[in-house]
PDB file of C-alpha atoms in Angstrom:
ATOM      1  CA  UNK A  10     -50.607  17.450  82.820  1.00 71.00           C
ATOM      2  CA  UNK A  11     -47.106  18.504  82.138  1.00 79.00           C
ATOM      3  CA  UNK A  12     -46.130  22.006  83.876  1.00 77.00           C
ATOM      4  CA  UNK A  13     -45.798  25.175  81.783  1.00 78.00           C
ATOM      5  CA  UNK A  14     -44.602  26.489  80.367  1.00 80.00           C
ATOM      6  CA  UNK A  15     -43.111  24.299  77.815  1.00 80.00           C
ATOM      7  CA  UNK A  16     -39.739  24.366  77.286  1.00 80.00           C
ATOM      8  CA  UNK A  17     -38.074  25.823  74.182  1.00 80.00           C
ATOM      9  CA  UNK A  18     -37.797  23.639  71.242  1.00 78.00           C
ATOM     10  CA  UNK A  19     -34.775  25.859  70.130  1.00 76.00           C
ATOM     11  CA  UNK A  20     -31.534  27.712  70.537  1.00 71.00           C
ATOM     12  CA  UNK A  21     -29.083  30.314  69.136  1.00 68.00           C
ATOM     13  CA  UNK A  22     -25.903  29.109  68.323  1.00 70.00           C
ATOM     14  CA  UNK A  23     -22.862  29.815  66.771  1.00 65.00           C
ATOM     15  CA  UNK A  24     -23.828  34.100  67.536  1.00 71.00           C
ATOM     16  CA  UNK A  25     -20.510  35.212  66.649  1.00 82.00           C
ATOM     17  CA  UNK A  26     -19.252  36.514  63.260  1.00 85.00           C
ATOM     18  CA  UNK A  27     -17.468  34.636  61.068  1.00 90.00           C
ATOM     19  CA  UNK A  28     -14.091  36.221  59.742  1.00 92.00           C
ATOM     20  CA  UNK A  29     -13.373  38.860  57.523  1.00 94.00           C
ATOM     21  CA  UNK A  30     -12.225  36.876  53.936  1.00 94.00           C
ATOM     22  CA  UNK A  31     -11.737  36.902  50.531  1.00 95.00           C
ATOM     23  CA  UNK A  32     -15.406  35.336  48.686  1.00 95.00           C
ATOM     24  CA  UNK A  33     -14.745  34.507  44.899  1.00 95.00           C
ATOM     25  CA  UNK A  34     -17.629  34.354  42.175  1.00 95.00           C
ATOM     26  CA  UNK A  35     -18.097  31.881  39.069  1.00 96.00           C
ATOM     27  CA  UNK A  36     -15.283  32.083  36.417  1.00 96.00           C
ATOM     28  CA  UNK A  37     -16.410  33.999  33.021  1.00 96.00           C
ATOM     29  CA  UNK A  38     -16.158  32.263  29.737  1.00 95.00           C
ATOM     30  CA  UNK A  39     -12.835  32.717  27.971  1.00 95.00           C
ATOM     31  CA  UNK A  40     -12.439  35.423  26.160  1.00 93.00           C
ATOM     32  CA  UNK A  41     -10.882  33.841  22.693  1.00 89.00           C
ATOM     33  CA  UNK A  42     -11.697  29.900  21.761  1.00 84.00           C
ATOM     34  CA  UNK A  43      -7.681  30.029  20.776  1.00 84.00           C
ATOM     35  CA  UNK A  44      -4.688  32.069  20.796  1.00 84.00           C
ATOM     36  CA  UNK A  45      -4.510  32.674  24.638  1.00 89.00           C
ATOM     37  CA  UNK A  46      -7.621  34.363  26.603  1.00 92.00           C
ATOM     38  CA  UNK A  47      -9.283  35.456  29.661  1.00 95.00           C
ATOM     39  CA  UNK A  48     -11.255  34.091  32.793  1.00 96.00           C
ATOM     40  CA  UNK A  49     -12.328  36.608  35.003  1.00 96.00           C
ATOM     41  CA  UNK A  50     -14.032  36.442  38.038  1.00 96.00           C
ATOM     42  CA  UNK A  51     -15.222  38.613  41.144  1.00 96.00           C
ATOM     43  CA  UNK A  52     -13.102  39.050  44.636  1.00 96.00           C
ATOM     44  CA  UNK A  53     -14.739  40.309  47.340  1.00 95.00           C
ATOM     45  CA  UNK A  54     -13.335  41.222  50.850  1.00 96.00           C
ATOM     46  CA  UNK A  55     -16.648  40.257  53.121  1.00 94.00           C
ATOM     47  CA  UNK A  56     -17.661  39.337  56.428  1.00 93.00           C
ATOM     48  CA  UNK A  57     -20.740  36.965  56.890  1.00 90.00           C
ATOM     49  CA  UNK A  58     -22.348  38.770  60.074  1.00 87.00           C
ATOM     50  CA  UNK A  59     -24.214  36.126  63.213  1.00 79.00           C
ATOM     51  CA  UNK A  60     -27.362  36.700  61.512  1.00 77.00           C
ATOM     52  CA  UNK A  61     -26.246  35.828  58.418  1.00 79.00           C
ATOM     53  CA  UNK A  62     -26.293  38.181  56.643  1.00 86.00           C
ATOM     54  CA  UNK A  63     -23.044  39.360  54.655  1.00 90.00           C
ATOM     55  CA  UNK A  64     -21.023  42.906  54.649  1.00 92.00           C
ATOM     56  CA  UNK A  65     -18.591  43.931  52.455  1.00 93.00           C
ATOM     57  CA  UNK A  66     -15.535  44.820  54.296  1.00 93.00           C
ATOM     58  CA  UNK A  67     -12.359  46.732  52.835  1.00 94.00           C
ATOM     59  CA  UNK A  68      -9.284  44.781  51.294  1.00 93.00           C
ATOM     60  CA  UNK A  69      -7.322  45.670  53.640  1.00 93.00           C
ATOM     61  CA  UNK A  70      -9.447  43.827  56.273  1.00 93.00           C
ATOM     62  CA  UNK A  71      -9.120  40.490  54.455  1.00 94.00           C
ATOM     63  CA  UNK A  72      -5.641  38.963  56.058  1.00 89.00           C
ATOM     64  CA  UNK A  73      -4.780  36.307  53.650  1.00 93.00           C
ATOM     65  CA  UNK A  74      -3.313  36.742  50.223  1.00 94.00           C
ATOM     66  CA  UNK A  75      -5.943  37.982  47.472  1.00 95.00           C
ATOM     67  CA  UNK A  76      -6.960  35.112  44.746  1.00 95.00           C
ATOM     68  CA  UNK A  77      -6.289  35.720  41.472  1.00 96.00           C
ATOM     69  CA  UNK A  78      -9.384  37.635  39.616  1.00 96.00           C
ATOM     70  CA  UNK A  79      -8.187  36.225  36.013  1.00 96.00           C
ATOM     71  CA  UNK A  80      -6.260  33.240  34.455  1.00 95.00           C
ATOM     72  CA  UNK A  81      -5.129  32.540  31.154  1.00 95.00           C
ATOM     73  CA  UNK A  82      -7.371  29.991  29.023  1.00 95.00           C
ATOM     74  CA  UNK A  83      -7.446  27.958  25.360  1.00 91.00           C
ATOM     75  CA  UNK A  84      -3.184  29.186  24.743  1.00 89.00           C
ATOM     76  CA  UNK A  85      -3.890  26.664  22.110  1.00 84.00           C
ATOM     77  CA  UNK A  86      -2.650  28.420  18.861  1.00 78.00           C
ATOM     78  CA  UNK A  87      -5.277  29.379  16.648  1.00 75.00           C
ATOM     79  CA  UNK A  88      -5.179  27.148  13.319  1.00 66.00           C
ATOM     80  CA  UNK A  89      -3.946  29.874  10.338  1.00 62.00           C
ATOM     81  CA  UNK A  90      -5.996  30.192   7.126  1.00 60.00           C
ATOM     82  CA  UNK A  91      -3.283  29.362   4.489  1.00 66.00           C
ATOM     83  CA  UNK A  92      -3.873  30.538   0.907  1.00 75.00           C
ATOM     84  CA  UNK A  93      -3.863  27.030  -0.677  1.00 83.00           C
ATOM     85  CA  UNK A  94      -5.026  24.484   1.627  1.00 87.00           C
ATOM     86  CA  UNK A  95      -5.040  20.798   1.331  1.00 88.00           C
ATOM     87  CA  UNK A  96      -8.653  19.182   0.303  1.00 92.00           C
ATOM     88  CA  UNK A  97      -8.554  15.088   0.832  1.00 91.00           C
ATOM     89  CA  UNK A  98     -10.427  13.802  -2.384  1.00 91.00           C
ATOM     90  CA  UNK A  99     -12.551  10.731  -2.460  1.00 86.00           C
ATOM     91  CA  UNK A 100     -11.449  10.264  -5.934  1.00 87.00           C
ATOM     92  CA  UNK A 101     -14.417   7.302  -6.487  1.00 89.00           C
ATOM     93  CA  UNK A 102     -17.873   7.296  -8.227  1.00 93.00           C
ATOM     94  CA  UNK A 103     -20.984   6.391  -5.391  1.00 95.00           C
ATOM     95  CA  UNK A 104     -24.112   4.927  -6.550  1.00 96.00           C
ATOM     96  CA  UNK A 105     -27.296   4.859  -4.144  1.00 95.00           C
ATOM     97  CA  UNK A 106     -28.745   1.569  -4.979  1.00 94.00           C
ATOM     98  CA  UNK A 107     -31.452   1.392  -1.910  1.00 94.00           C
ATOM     99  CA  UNK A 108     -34.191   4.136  -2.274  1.00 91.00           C
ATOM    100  CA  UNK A 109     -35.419   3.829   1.299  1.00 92.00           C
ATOM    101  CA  UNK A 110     -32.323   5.639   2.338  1.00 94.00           C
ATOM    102  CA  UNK A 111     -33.173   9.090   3.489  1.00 94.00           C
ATOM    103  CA  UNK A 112     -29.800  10.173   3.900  1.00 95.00           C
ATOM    104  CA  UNK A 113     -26.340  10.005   2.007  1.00 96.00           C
ATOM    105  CA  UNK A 114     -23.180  11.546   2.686  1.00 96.00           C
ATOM    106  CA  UNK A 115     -20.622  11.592   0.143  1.00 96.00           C
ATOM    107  CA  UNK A 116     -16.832  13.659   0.137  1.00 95.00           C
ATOM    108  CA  UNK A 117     -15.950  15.864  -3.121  1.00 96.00           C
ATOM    109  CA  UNK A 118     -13.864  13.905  -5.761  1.00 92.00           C
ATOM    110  CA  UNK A 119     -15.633  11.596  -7.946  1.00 90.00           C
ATOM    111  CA  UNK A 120     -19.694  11.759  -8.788  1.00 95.00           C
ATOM    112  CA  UNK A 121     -22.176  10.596  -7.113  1.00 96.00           C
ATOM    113  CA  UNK A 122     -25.860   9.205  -8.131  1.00 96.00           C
ATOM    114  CA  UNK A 123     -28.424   9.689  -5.694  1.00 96.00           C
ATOM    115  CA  UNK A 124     -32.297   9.007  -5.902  1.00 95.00           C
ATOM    116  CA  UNK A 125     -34.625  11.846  -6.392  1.00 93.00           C
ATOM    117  CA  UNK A 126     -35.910  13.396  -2.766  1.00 93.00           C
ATOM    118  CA  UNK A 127     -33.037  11.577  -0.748  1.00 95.00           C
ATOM    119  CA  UNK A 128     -31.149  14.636   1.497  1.00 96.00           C
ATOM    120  CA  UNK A 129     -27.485  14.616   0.757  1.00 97.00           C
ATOM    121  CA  UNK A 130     -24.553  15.716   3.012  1.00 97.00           C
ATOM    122  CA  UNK A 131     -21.333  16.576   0.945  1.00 97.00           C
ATOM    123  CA  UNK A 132     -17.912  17.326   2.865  1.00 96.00           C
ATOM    124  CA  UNK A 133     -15.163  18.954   2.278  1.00 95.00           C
ATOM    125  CA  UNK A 134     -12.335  17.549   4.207  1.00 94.00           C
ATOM    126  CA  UNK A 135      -9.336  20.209   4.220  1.00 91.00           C
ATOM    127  CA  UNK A 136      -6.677  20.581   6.462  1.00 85.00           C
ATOM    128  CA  UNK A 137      -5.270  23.844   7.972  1.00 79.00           C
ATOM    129  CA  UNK A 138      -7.929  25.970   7.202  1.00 86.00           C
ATOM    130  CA  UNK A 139     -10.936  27.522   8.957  1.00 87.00           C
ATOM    131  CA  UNK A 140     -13.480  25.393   8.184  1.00 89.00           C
ATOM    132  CA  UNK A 141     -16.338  27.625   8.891  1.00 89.00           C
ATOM    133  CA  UNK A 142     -14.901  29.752   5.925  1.00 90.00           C
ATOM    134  CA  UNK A 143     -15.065  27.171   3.416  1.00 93.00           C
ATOM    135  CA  UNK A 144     -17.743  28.568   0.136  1.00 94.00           C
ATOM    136  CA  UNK A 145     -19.936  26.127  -1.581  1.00 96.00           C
ATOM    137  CA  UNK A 146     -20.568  26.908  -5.585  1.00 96.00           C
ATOM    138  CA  UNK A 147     -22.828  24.810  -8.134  1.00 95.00           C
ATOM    139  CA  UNK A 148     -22.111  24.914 -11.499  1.00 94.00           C
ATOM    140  CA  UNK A 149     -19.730  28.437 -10.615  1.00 91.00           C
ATOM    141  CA  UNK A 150     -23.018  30.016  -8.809  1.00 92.00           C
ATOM    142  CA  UNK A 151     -22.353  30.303  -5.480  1.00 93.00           C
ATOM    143  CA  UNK A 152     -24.966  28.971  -2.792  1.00 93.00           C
ATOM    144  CA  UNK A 153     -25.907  30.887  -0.162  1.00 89.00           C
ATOM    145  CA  UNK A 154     -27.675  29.222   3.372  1.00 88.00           C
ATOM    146  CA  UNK A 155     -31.607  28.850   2.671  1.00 91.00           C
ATOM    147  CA  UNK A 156     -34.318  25.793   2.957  1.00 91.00           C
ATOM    148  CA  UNK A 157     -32.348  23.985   0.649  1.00 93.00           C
ATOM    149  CA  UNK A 158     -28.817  24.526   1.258  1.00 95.00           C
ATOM    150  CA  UNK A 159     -27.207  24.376   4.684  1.00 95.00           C
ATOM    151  CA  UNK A 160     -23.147  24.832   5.025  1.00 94.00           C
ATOM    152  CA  UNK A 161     -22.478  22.971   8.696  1.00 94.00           C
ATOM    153  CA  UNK A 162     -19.774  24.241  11.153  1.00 91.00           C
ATOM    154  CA  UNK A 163     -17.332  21.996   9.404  1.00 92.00           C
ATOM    155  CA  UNK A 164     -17.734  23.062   6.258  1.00 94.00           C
ATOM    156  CA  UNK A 165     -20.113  20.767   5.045  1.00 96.00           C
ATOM    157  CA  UNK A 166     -22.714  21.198   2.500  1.00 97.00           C
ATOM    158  CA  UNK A 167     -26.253  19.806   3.025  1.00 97.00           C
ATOM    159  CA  UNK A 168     -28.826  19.212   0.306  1.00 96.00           C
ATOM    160  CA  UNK A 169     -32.657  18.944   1.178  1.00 93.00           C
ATOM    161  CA  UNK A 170     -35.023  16.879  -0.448  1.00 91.00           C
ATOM    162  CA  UNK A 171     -32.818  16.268  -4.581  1.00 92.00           C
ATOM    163  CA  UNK A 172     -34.408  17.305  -7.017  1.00 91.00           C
ATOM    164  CA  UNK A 173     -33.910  16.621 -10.721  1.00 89.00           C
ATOM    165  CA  UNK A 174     -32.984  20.373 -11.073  1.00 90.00           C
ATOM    166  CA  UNK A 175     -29.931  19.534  -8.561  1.00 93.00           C
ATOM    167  CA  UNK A 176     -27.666  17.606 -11.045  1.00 92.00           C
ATOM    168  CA  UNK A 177     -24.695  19.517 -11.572  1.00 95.00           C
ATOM    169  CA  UNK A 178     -20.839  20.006 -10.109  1.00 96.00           C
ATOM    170  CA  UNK A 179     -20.801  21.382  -6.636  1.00 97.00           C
ATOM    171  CA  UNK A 180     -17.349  23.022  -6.102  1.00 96.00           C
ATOM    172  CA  UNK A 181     -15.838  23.513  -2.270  1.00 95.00           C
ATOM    173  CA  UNK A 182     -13.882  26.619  -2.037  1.00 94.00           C
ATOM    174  CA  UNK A 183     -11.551  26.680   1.006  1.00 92.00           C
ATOM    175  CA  UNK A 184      -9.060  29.812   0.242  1.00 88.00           C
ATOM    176  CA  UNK A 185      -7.148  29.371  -3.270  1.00 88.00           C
ATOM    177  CA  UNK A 186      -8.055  25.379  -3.216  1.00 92.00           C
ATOM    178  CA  UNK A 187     -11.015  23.734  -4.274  1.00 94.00           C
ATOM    179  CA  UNK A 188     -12.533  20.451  -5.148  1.00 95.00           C
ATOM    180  CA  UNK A 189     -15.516  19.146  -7.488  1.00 96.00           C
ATOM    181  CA  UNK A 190     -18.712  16.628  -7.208  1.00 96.00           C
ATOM    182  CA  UNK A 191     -20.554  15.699  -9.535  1.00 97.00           C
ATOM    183  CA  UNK A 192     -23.878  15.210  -8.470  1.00 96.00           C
ATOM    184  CA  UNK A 193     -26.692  13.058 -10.797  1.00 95.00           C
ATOM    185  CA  UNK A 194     -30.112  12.522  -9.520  1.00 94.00           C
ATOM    186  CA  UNK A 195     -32.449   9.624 -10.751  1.00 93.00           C
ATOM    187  CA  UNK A 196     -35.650   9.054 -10.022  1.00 91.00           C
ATOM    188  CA  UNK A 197     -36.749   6.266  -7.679  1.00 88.00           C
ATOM    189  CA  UNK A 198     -38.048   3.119  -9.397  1.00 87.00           C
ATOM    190  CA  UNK A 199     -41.671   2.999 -10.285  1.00 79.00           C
ATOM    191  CA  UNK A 200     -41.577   6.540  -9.592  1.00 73.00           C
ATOM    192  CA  UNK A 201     -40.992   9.867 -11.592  1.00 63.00           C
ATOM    193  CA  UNK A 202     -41.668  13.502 -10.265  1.00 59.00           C
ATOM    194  CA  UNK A 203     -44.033  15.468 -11.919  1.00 61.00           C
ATOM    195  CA  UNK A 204     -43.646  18.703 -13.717  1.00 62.00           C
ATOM    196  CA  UNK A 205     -45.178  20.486 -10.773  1.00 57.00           C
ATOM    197  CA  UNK A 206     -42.762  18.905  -8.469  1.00 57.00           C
ATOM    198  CA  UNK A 207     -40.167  20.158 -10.639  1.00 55.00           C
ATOM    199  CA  UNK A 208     -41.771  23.532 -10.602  1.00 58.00           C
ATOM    200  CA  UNK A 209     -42.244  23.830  -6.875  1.00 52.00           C
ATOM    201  CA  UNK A 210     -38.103  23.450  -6.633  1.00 49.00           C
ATOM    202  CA  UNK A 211     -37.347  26.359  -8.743  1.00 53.00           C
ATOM    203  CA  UNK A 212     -37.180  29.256  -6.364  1.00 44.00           C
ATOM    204  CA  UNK A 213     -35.553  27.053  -3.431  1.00 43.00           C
ATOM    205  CA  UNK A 214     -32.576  25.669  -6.059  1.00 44.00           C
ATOM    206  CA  UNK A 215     -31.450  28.673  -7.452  1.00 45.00           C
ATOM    207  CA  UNK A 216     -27.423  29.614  -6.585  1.00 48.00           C
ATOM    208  CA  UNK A 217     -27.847  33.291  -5.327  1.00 48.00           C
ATOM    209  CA  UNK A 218     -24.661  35.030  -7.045  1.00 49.00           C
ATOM    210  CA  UNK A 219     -21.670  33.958  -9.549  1.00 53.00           C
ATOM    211  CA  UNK A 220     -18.336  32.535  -8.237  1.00 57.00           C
ATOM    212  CA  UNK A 221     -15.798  35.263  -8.999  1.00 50.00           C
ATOM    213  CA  UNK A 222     -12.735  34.333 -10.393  1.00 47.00           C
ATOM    214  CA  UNK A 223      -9.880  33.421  -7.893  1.00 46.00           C
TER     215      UNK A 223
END
């Protein structure tokens, strides 16, 4: 039998406290996307104690130089709205010719023909101009987000599910510029939508309000 008692399995070490210094938290997000922002973040004088555990200490305890608590972020300039921006036209007439395409995306300039129920994406490329301000109008009503219409980030305009009530010009409005499509919806071969298809569009394609003059 081995003699008791046993003899310890562990030991204290490293019993002194560690130093009074500076302890830094996580940097904030900036506080503009452009133009020249913000990071902040939070500077502590402490001292972690033998037992771990940590006490906050006064500045002037903390010997070394104190880290910064903010720096500048995103000094990109910020890209300025001008009144008549440039839209790039496609200038060219699509046709959809395969109906098992869920999904088209066309630019404004031109017409396009697209098969009944197919979702269509339409953009409106423009250059120095905020995007996310960019208006969508069909035949001089202008659309407003809902089931049917979604305006993207970028300015993009997304149809759900055509139907024959969509035909008409969709106009892009990006300041005191703006471009047309003309959109024509057919039906898919062998196929033709029924009154009460037609019907159950009604309340989901109406434009919400006119396009005032500009």
């Amino acid at each position: 039998m081995c003699p008791q008692p046993s003899p310890p399995d562990r030991q204290y070490c490293n019993v002194l406290d560690c130093p009074v210094r500076w302890h830094t938290g996580e940097w904030s997000k900036c506080s503009k996307t452009c133009g020249g922002g913000l990071k902040q973040r939070d500077v502590e004088c402490k001292q972690i104690m033998a037992q771990s555990h940590v006490v906050e200490r006064p500045a002037s305890l903390c010997s070394s130089p104190r880290p910064a608590a903010t720096k500048s972020c995103n000094s990109r300039p910020c890209l300025l709205d001008t009144a008549s921006p440039e839209i790039s036209l496609a200038n060219s007439s699509y046709i959809q010719h395969d109906p098992k395409k869920k999904k088209v995306t066309v630019k404004v300039g031109g017409s396009a023909t697209i098969f009944y129920g197919t979702q269509v994406k339409i953009k409106c490329p423009v250059k120095g101009y905020n995007r996310t301000k960019i208006q969508w109008a069909k035949d001089h009503q202008i659309i407003t987000k809902s089931k049917k219409y979604k305006i993207s980030k970028k300015g993009a305009l997304r149809i759900t599910a055509l139907s024959l009530r969509d035909h008409g010009v969709y106009t892009c409005v990006a300041g005191r510029s703006s471009a047309n499509l003309t959109l024509l919806v057919k039906p898919r071969p062998g196929e033709f939508p029924s009154s009460e298809e037609i019907e159950r569009h009604k309340p989901l394609d109406e434009p919400s309000s006119p396009l005032s003059d500009r």
